[in-house]
Every structure is written in structure tokens, then in C-alpha cells.
Coordinates of C-alpha atoms in Angstrom, one line a residue:
T8 CA 24.7 94.9 243.3
D9 CA 27.9 94.6 245.4
I10 CA 28.0 91.7 248.0
G11 CA 31.0 91.5 250.3
A12 CA 32.5 88.5 251.8
I13 CA 31.1 86.1 254.3
N14 CA 32.1 86.7 257.9
S15 CA 33.7 83.2 258.7
A16 CA 34.4 79.7 257.4
E17 CA 31.7 78.6 259.8
Q18 CA 29.0 80.8 258.3
L19 CA 30.3 79.9 254.8
A20 CA 29.8 76.1 255.6
R21 CA 26.2 77.0 257.1
I22 CA 25.0 78.9 254.0
T23 CA 26.5 76.1 251.7
S24 CA 24.8 73.5 253.7
L25 CA 21.3 75.4 253.6
V26 CA 21.7 76.0 249.9
E27 CA 22.4 72.2 249.3
T28 CA 19.3 71.4 251.5
G29 CA 17.3 73.8 249.4
E30 CA 18.3 71.8 246.4
A31 CA 17.7 68.5 247.8
E32 CA 14.2 69.4 249.0
G33 CA 13.3 70.4 245.3
A34 CA 13.7 74.2 245.2
E35 CA 15.1 75.4 242.0
R36 CA 18.5 77.1 242.4
W37 CA 19.7 79.9 240.1
S38 CA 23.2 81.4 240.4
A39 CA 25.1 83.3 237.8
P40 CA 28.4 81.9 236.8
R41 CA 31.1 84.0 238.4
E42 CA 34.5 84.0 239.5
L43 CA 34.9 84.3 243.2
P44 CA 37.9 85.7 245.0
S45 CA 40.5 83.1 245.9
S46 CA 41.1 84.5 249.5
G47 CA 38.3 85.1 252.1
Y48 CA 34.8 83.6 252.4
W49 CA 32.8 84.1 249.3
F50 CA 29.4 82.7 248.2
A51 CA 27.8 83.7 244.9
P52 CA 24.4 85.3 245.0
T53 CA 21.7 82.7 244.8
L54 CA 18.1 82.6 244.1
F55 CA 15.6 79.8 244.7
T56 CA 12.3 79.4 242.9
N57 CA 9.6 76.7 243.3
V58 CA 9.8 77.5 247.1
T59 CA 7.0 76.4 249.5
Q60 CA 6.8 77.1 253.2
A61 CA 8.0 73.5 253.8
H62 CA 11.5 74.2 252.3
T63 CA 14.2 74.9 254.7
V64 CA 15.4 77.9 252.7
A65 CA 12.0 79.5 253.4
R66 CA 12.0 78.8 257.1
D67 CA 15.6 79.3 258.3
E68 CA 17.6 82.7 258.6
I69 CA 20.5 82.2 256.2
F70 CA 22.5 85.2 256.7
G71 CA 24.0 85.0 253.3
P72 CA 23.3 86.3 249.6
V73 CA 20.4 83.9 249.2
L74 CA 16.8 84.7 248.2
S75 CA 14.0 82.4 248.4
V76 CA 11.0 83.4 246.1
L77 CA 7.5 82.2 247.3
S78 CA 4.4 83.1 245.2
F79 CA 1.1 84.5 246.5
R80 CA -2.0 85.8 245.0
T81 CA -3.2 88.5 247.4
P82 CA -1.4 90.7 250.0
D83 CA -3.0 88.8 252.7
E84 CA -1.8 85.6 251.6
A85 CA 1.8 87.3 251.3
V86 CA 1.5 88.6 255.0
A87 CA 0.3 85.1 256.1
K88 CA 3.4 83.5 254.4
A89 CA 5.8 86.1 255.7
N90 CA 4.4 85.9 259.4
N91 CA 4.4 81.9 259.3
S92 CA 8.0 81.9 260.6
Q93 CA 9.6 81.8 263.8
Y94 CA 11.9 84.7 262.7
G95 CA 11.1 88.4 262.0
L96 CA 14.2 90.4 261.6
S97 CA 13.0 92.3 258.7
A98 CA 10.7 92.4 255.7
G99 CA 10.2 94.3 252.5
I100 CA 7.4 95.5 250.5
W101 CA 7.6 96.5 246.8
T102 CA 4.5 98.4 245.3
E103 CA 3.3 101.5 243.7
K104 CA 0.5 102.1 246.0
G105 CA 1.4 103.9 249.4
S106 CA -1.7 102.8 251.0
R107 CA -0.9 99.2 250.4
I108 CA 2.5 99.7 251.9
L109 CA 1.1 101.0 255.2
A110 CA -1.8 98.4 255.1
V111 CA 0.7 95.4 254.9
A112 CA 3.5 97.1 257.0
N113 CA 1.0 97.2 259.7
K114 CA 0.3 93.3 259.5
L115 CA 3.9 92.1 259.2
R116 CA 5.6 90.9 262.4
A117 CA 9.0 92.1 261.7
G118 CA 11.5 94.2 263.5
V119 CA 12.0 96.4 260.4
V120 CA 9.8 96.8 257.3
W121 CA 11.3 98.4 254.2
A122 CA 9.2 99.9 251.6
N123 CA 10.4 99.8 247.8
T124 CA 14.1 99.2 249.0
F125 CA 15.8 96.6 251.3
N126 CA 18.4 97.0 254.0
K127 CA 18.9 100.7 254.0
F128 CA 19.2 102.2 257.5
D129 CA 18.8 105.7 258.8
P130 CA 21.5 105.6 261.7
T131 CA 19.0 107.6 263.9
S132 CA 16.1 105.0 263.4
P133 CA 15.6 102.2 265.9
F134 CA 16.4 98.8 264.9
G135 CA 15.6 95.4 266.5
G136 CA 14.3 92.0 265.5
Y137 CA 11.0 90.2 266.3
K138 CA 10.3 86.8 267.5
E139 CA 13.4 84.6 267.5
S140 CA 15.3 87.2 265.4
G141 CA 15.0 89.7 268.4

């Protein structure tokens, strides 16, 4: 996966602060060691595990290469966790069952819902956020 630069020093500082908060709150951070370019604003792709809805990294929009992984046992529990946010810019569903995609997508409160992909846009499709992301 290719990940571009962060758009400003301010946004890089915000991402860094949110990631540090995630670690301080007990989420487990995973980042592959990598050399970042010396010019521009870069942040290494980061994954958090052992995340609950109480963690800041699960509640806030980060707008950087950071993924927080929350576990669930049923599709309804996943929907409840996804909808338990003041934000709703986008959501993604991964499954082999087309009927499950439709059932879950209809319950998610998000401006865009992707199926088995993420952040792929058809320029002719409408786009908008939901809740505080709109």
C-alpha cells in the first residue's frame, strides 16, 4: 500500500498526539520499522489492537494512516460499535456473503459504505459524511 504525506505540520502534530494518547490509554501500537522521507510531513502506518470504545483512537477522527481494531462477536455488535460515534464519514464491510453486506450496510450510519474495499471512489457517485462528519 502506498501512503502519501500528511497535509500540514499541524495535522502531523494532531496525529502524533492522538497516537500517543492511544498508547497512554493502553491500546497496543503496531508500526513496522521504516525510514520516512526527511522532507515533508510523514507518519508511518500504525495499527492499534486491544482497543475498546473508551479509547480516544476509537472515538476520534484521526485523518492519518492509523487503524484501530475493535473486536466483535456478531454483525449486530459490529454495527452497534460502528454507530456508537459522533462521526460517520465512512464505513467498510468485508465478507464473502453479499446478503450480509446489504444487511449491515443498511444499518450503518455513515456517509459512504464500502464493500470488500476501502476509499475507492467512483467520481460520478454522491459523497457526503454523516453526523459530525457531514
